[in-house]
mmCIF file of C-alpha atoms and ligand atoms in Angstrom:
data_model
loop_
_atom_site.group_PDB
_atom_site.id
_atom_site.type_symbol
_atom_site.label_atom_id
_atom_site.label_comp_id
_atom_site.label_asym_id
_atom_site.label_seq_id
_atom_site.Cartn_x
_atom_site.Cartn_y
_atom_site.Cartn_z
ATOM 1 C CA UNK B 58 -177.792 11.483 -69.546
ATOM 2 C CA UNK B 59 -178.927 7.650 -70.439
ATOM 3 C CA UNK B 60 -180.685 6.015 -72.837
ATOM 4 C CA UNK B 61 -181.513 2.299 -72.974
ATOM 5 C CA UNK B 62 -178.668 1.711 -75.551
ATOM 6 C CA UNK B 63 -176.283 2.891 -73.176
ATOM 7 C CA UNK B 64 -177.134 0.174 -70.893
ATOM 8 C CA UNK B 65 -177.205 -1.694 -73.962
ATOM 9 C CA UNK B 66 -173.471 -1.072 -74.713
ATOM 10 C CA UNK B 67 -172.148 -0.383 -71.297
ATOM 11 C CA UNK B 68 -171.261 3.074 -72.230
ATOM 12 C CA UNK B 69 -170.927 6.496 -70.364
ATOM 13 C CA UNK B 70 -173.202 8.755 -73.797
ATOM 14 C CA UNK B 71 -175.101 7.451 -76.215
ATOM 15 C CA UNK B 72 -172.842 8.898 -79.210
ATOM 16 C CA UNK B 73 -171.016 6.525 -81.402
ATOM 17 C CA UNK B 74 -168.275 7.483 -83.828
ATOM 18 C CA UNK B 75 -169.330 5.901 -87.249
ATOM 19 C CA UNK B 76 -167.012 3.495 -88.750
ATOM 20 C CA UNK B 77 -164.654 5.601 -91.788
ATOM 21 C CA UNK B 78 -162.745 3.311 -93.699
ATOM 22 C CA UNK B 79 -159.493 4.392 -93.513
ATOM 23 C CA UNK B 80 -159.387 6.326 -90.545
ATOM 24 C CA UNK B 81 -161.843 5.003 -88.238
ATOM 25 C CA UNK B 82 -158.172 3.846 -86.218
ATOM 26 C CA UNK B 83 -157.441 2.896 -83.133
ATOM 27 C CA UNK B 84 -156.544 6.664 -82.256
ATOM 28 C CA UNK B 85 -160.170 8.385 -83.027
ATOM 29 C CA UNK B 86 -161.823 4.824 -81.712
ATOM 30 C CA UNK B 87 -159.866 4.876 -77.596
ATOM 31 C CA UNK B 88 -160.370 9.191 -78.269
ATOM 32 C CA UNK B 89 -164.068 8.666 -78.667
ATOM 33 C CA UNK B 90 -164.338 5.844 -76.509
ATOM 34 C CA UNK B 91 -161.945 7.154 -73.437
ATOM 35 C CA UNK B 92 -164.716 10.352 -73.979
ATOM 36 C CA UNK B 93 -167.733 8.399 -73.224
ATOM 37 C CA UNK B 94 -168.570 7.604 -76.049
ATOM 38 C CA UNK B 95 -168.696 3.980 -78.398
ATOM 39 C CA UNK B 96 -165.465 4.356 -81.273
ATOM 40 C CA UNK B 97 -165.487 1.549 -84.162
ATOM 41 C CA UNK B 98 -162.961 0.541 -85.688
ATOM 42 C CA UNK B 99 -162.791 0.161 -89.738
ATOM 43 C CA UNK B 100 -161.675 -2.854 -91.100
ATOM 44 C CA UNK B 101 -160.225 -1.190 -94.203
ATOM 45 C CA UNK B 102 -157.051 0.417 -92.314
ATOM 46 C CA UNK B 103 -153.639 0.450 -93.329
ATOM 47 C CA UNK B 104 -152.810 -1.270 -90.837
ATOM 48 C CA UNK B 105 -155.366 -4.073 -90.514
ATOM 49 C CA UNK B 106 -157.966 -5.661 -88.661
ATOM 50 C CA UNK B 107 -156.080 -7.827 -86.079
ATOM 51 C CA UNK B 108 -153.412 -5.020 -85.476
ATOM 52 C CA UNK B 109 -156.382 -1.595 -84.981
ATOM 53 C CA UNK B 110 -157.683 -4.027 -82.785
ATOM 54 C CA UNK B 111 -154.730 -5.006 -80.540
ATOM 55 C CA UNK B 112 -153.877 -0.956 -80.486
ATOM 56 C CA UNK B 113 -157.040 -0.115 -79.671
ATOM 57 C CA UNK B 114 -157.603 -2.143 -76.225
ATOM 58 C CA UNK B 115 -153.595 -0.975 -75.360
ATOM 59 C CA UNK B 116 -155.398 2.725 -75.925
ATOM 60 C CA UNK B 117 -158.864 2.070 -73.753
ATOM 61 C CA UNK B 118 -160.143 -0.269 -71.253
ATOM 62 C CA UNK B 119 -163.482 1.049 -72.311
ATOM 63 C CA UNK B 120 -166.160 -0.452 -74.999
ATOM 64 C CA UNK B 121 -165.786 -0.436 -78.829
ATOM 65 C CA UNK B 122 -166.461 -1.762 -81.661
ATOM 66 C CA UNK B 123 -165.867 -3.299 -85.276
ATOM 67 C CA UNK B 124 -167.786 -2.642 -88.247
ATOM 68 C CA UNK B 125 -168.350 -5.282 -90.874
ATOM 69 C CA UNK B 126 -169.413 -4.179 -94.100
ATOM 70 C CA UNK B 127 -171.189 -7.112 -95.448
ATOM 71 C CA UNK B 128 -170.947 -7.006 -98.822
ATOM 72 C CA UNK B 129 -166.718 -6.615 -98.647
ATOM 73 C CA UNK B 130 -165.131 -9.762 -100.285
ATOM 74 C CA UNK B 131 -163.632 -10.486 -97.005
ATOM 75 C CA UNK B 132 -166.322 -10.246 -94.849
ATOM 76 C CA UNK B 133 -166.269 -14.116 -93.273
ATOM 77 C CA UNK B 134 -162.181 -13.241 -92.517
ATOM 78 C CA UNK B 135 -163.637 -10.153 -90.835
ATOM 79 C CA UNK B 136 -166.478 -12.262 -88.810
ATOM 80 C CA UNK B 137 -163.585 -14.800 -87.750
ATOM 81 C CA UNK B 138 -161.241 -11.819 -86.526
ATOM 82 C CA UNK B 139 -163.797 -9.985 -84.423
ATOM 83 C CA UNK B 140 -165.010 -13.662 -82.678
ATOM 84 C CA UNK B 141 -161.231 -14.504 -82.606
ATOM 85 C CA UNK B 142 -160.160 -10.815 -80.850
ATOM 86 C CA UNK B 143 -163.316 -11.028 -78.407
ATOM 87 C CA UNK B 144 -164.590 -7.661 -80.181
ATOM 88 C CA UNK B 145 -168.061 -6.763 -78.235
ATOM 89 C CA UNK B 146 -170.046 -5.213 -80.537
ATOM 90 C CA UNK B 147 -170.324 -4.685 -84.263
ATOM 91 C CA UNK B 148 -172.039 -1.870 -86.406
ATOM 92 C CA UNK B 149 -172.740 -4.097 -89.775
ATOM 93 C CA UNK B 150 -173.379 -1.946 -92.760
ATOM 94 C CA UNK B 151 -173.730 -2.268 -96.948
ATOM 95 C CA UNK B 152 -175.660 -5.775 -97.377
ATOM 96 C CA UNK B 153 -178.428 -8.766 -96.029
ATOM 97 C CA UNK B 154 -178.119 -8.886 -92.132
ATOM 98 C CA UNK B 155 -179.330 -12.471 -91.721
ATOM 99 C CA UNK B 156 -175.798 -13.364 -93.473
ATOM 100 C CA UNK B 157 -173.931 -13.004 -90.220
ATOM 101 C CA UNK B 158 -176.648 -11.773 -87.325
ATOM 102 C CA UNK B 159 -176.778 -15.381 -86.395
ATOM 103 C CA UNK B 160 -172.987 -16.531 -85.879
ATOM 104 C CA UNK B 161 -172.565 -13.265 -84.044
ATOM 105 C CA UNK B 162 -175.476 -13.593 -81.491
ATOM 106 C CA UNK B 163 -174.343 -17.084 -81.136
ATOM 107 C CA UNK B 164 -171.076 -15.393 -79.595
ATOM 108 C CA UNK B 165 -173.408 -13.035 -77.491
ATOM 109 C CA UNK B 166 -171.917 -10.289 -79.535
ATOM 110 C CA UNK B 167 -174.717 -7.138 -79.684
ATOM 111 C CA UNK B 168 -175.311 -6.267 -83.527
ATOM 112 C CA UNK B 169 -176.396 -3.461 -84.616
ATOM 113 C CA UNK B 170 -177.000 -2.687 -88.302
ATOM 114 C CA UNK B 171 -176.980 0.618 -90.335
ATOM 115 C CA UNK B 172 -180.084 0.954 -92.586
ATOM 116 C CA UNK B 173 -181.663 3.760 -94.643
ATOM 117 C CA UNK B 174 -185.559 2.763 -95.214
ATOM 118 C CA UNK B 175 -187.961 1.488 -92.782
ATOM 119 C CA UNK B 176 -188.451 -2.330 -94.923
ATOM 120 C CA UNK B 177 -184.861 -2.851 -94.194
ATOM 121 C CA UNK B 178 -184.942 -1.658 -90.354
ATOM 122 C CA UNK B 179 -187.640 -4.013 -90.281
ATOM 123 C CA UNK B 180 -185.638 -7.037 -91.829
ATOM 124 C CA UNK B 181 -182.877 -6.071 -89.280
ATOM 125 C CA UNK B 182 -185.133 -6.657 -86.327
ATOM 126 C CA UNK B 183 -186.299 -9.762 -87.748
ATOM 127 C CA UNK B 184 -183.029 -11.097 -88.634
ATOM 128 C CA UNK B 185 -182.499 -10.209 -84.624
ATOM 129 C CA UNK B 186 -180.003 -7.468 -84.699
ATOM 130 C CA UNK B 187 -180.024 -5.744 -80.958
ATOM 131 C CA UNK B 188 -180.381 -2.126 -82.468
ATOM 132 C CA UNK B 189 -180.915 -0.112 -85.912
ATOM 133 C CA UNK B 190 -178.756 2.720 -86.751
ATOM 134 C CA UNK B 191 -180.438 5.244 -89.209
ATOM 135 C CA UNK B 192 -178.489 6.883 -91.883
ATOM 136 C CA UNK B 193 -180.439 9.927 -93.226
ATOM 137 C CA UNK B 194 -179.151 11.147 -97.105
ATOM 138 C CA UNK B 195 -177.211 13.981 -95.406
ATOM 139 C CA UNK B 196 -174.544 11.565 -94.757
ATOM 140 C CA UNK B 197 -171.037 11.206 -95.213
ATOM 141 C CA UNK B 198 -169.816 8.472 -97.476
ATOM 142 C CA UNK B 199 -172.129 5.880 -98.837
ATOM 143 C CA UNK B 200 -175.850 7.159 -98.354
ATOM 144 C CA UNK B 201 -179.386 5.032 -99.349
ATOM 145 C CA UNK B 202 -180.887 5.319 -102.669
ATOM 146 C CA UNK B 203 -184.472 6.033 -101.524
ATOM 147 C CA UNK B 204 -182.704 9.489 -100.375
ATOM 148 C CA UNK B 205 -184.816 9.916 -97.620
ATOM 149 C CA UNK B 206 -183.354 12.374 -95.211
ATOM 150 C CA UNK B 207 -182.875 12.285 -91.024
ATOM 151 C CA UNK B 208 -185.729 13.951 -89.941
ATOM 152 C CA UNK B 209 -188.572 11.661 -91.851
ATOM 153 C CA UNK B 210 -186.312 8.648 -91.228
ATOM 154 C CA UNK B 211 -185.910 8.704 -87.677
ATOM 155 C CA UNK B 212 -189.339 8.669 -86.483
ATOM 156 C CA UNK B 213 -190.120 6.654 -89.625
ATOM 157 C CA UNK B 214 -188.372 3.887 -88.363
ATOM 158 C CA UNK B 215 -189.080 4.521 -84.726
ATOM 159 C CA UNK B 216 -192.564 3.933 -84.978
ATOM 160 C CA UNK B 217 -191.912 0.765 -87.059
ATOM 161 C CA UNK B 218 -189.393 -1.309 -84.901
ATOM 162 C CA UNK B 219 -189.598 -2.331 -81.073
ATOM 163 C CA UNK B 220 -185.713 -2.718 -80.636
ATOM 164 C CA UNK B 221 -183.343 1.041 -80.013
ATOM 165 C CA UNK B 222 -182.690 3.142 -83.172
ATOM 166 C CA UNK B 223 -179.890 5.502 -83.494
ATOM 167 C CA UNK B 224 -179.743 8.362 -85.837
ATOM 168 C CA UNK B 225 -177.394 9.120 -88.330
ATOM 169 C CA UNK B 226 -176.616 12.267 -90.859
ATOM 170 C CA UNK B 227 -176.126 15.337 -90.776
ATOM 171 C CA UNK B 228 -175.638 15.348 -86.227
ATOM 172 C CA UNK B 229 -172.429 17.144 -86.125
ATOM 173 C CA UNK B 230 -173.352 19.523 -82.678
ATOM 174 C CA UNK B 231 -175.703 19.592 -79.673
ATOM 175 C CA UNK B 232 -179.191 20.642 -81.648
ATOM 176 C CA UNK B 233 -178.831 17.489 -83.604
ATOM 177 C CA UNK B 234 -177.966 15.129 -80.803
ATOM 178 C CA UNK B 235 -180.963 16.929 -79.225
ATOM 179 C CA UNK B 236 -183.278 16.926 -82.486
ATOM 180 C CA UNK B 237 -182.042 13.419 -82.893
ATOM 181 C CA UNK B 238 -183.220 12.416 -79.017
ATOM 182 C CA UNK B 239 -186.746 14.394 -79.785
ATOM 183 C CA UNK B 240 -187.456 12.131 -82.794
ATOM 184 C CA UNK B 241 -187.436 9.103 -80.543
ATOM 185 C CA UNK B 242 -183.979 7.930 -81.363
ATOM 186 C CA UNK B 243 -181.723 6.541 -78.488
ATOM 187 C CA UNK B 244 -178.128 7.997 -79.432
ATOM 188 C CA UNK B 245 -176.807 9.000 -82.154
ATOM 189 C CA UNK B 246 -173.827 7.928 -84.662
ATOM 190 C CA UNK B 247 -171.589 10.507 -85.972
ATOM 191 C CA UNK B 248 -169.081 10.205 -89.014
ATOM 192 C CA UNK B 249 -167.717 13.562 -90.636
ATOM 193 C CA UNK B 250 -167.237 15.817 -86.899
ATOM 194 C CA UNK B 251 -165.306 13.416 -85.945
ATOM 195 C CA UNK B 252 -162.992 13.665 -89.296
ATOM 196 C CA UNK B 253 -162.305 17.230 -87.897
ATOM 197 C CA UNK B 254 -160.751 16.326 -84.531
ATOM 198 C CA UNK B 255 -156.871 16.363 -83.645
ATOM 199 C CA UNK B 256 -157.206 13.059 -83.441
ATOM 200 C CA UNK B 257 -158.283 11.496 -86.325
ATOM 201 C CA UNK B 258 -154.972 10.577 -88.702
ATOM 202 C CA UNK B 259 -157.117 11.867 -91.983
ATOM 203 C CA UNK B 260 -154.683 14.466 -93.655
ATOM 204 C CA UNK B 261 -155.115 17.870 -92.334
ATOM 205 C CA UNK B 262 -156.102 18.937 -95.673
ATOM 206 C CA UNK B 263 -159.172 16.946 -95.483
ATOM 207 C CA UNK B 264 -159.623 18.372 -91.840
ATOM 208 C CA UNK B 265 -159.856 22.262 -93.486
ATOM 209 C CA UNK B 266 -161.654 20.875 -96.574
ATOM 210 C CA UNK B 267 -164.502 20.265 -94.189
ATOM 211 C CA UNK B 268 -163.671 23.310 -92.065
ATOM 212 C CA UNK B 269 -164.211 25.509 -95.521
ATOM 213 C CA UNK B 270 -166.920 23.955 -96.973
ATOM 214 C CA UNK B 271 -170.521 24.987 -97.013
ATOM 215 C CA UNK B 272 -173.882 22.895 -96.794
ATOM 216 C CA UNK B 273 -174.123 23.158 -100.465
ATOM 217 C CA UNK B 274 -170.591 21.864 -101.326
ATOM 218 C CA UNK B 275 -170.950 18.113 -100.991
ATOM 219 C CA UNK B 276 -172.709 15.965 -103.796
ATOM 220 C CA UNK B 277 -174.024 12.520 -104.051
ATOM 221 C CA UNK B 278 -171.918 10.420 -106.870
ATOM 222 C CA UNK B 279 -172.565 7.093 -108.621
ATOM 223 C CA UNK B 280 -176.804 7.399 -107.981
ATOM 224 C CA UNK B 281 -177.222 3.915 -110.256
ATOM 225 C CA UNK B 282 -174.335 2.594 -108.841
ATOM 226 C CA UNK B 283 -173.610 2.726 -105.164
ATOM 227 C CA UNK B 284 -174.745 6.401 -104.254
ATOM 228 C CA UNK B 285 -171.786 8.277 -101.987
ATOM 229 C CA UNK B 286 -172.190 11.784 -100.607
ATOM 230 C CA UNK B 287 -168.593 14.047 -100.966
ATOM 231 C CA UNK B 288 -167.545 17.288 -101.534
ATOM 232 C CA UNK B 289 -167.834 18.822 -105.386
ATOM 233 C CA UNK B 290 -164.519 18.339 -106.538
ATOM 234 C CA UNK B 291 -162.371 17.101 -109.502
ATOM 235 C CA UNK B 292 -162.633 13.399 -108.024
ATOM 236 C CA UNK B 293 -167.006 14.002 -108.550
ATOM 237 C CA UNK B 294 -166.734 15.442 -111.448
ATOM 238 C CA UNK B 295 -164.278 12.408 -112.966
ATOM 239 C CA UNK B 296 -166.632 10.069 -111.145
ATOM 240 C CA UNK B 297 -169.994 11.672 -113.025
ATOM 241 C CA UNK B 298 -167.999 12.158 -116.397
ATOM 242 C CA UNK B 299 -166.929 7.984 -116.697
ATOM 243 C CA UNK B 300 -169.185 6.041 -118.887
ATOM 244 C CA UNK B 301 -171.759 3.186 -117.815
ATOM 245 C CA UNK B 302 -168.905 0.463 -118.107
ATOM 246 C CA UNK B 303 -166.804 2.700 -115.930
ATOM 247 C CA UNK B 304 -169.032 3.643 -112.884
ATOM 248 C CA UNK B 305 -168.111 0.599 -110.492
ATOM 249 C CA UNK B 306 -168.259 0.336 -106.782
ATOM 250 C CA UNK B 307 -164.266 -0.594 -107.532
ATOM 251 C CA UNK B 308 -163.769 2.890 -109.238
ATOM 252 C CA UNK B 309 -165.265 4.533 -106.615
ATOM 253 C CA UNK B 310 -164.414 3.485 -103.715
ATOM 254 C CA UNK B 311 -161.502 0.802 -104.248
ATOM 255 C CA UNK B 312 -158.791 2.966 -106.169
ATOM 256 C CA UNK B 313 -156.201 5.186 -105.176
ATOM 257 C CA UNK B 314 -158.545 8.202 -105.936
ATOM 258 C CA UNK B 315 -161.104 7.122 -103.416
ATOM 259 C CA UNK B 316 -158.577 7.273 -99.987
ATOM 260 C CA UNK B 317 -156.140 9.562 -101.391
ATOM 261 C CA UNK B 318 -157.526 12.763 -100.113
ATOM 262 C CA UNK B 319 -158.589 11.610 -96.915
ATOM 263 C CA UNK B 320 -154.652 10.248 -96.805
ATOM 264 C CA UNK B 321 -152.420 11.910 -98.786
ATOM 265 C CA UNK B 322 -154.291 15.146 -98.553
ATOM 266 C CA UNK B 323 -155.142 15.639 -102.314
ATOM 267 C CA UNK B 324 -158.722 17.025 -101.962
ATOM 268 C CA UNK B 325 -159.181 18.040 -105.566
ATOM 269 C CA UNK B 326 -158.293 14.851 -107.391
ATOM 270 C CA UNK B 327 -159.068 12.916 -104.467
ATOM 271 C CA UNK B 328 -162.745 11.404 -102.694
ATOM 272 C CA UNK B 329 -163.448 14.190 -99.676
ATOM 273 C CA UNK B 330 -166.862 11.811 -98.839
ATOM 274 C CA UNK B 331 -168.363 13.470 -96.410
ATOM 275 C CA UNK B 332 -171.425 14.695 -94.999
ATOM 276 C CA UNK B 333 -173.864 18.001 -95.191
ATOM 277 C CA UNK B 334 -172.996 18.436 -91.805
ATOM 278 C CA UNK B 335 -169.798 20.218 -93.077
ATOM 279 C CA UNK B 336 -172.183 23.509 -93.220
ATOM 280 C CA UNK B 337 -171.815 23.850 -89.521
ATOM 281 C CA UNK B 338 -168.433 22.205 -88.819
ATOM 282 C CA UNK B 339 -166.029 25.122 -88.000
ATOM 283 C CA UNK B 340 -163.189 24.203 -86.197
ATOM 284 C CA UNK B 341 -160.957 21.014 -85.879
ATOM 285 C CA UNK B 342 -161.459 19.985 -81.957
ATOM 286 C CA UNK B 343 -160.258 17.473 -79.740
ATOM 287 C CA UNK B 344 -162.758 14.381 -79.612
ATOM 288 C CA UNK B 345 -163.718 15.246 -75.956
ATOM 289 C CA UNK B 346 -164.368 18.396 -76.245
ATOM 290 C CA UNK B 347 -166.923 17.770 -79.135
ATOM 291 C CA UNK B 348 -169.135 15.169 -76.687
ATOM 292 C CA UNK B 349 -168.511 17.024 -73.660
ATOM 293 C CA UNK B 350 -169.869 19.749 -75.076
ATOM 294 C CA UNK B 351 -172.841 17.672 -77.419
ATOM 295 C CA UNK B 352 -173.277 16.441 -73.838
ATOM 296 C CA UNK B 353 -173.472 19.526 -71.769
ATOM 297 C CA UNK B 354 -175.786 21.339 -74.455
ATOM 298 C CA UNK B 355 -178.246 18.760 -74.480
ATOM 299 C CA UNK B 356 -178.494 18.728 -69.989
ATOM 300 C CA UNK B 357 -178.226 22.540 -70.267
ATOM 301 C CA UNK B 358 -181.633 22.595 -72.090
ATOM 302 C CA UNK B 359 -183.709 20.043 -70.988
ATOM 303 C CA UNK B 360 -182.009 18.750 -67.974
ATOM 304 C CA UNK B 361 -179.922 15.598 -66.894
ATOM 305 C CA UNK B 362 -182.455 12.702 -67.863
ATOM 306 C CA UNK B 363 -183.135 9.717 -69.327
ATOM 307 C CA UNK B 364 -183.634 9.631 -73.504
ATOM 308 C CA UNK B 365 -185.966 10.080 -75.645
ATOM 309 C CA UNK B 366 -189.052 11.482 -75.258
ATOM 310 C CA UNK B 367 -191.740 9.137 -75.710
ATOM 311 C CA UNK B 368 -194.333 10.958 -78.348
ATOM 312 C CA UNK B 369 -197.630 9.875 -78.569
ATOM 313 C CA UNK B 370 -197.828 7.571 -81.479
ATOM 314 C CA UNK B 371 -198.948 4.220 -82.935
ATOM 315 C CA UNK B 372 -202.330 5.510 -81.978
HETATM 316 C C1 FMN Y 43 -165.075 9.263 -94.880
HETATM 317 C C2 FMN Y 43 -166.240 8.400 -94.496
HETATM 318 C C3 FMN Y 43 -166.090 7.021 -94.581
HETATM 319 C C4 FMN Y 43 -167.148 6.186 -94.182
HETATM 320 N N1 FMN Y 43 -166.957 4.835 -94.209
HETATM 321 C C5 FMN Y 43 -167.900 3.999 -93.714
HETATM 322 C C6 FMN Y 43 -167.664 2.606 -93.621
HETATM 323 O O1 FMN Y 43 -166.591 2.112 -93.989
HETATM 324 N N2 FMN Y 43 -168.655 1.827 -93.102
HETATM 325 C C7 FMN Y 43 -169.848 2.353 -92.668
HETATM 326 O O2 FMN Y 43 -170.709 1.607 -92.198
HETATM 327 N N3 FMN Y 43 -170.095 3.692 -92.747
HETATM 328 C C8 FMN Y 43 -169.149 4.510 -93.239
HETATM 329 N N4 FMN Y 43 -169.383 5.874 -93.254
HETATM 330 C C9 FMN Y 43 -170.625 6.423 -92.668
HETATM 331 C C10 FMN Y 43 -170.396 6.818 -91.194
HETATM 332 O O3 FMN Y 43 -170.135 5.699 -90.402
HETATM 333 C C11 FMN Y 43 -171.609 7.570 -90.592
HETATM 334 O O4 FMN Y 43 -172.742 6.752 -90.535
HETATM 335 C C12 FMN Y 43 -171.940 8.846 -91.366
HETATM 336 O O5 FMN Y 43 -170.748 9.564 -91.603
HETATM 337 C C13 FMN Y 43 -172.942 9.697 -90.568
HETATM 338 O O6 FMN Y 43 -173.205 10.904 -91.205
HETATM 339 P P1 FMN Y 43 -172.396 12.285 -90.884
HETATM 340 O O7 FMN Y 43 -171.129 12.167 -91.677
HETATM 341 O O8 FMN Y 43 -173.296 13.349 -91.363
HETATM 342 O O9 FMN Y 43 -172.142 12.327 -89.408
HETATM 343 C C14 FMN Y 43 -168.355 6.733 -93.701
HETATM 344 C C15 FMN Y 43 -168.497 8.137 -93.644
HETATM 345 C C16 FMN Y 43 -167.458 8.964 -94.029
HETATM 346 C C17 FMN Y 43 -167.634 10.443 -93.916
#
């Protein structure tokens, strides 16, 4: 099965692991890549930049990526490292895109930016990004403050751009990589199934945490600050309780509270961000086996061909 952003990034599926800071590492990245699918690396490892990089090319010969969040304090040092490391392809996230869209095209690199409302998949385009990834309010981690969900913002954006959009939140199995495809999207990025594979290094605690929660148990945090979807916990609860002052970006997602879960395993005092999707998450898996069978779901119903549908629209 093919879309046109498979030919786009020279991959095998058009599934891409979302970047997770902190664990999006070189093992989950080859894992998802070696599988067909695209991994990206996060830039907020332990380990750092240069070195998830160097690991991950002695790990797969295949395509991946880097994410840049724009708006981190050390976004140029991130720019120079991907240029410098002859990364491919970059999922930018979390601020303008015209900041860096140009110095990356200039190295032929494809862009593609995460966005959560059709007026900023529209600014992507124009600021030339090669594709839009669309993060619906079920999602894991930091989610857009218009809350508009997957399944308006899909063909939302679809029918307002001319370059590939992906969809994002809440695709965790085969009927969303399917629903996903329907809606005119041409992949699909997924964050919190891929927490719950053997080989992501997030704590196995965090693993089960997902494994035993229900759609209802995550929460969006910090709605006037920097709105963050994770499971109700003591962390929320702390986060909800601080004053005006208090609720920063930096408390929430720059302390020891905000990886320590996904780390050290402490998912009551700790962040567990992470998506809706955890509803229908039941089992930790090896990454192949979730896109082979994502894969083999999708041909089983409607056949081995080429993605999406084209509805009739724009009438
Ligand atoms: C633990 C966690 C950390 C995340 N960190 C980042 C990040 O650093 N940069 C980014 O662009 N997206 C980040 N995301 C969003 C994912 O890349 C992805 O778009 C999202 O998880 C998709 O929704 P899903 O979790 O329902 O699959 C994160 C998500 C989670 C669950």
């Amino acid at each position: 099965m093919r879309t046109r952003i498979c030919d786009m990034l020279r991959i095998k599926y058009p599934i891409i692991q979302g970047a997770m800071a902190w664990v999006s590492t070189a093992e989950l990245v080859s894992a998802v890549s070696n599988a067909g699918g695209l991994g990206i690396i996060s830039p907020l490892t332990d380990r750092g930049l240069e070195e998830e990089i160097k690991k991950t090319k002695k790990l797969t010969k295949k395509p991946f990526g880097v994410n840049l969040p724009i708006l981190s304090p050390n976004a140029e040092e991130i720019v120079e490292e991907i240029i410098e490391e002859n990364v491919l392809i970059v999922t930018a996230s979390v601020g303008d895109p015209k900041r860096f869209t140009p110095r990356l095209k200039k190295e032929e690199i494809t862009v593609m930016q995460v966005v959560t409302n059709v007026r900023h998949a529209k600014s992507a385009e124009k600021a030339g990004v090669d594709a839009v990834i669309t993060m619906g309010f079920e999602a894991g981690g930091h989610v857009g403050g218009d809350e508009i969900t997957t399944f308006t913002l899909v063909p939302s954006v679809v029918d307002a751009v001319k370059i590939p959009v992906m969809a994002a939140g809440g695709i965790a199995d085969a009927r969303g990589f399917l629903a996903a495809l329907m809606l005119g999207a041409q992949g699909v990025q997924i964050g919190t199934r891929f927490i719950a594979t053997e080989e992501c290094i997030a704590h196995k605690n965090f693993k089960n945490a997902i494994i035993d929660a229900r759609e209802d148990s995550t929460t969006v945090i910090g709605k006037d600050v920097f709105p963050a979807r994770a499971i109700k916990n003591a962390f929320s609860a702390w986060f909800e309780g601080l004053n005006a002052e208090e609720r920063t970006m930096q408390a929430m997602f720059d302390t020891e509270k905000a990886r320590s879960a996904l780390i050290d395993g402490d998912i009551e005092n700790g962040a567990v961000w992470c998506g809706q999707d955890v509803g229908i998450i039941k089992e930790i898996k090896k990454v192949k086996d979730v896109i082979d069978e994502m894969v083999t779901d999708v041909v089983g119903i409607v056949g081995n061909q080429r993605f999406p549908y084209a509805p009739r629209r724009k009438s």
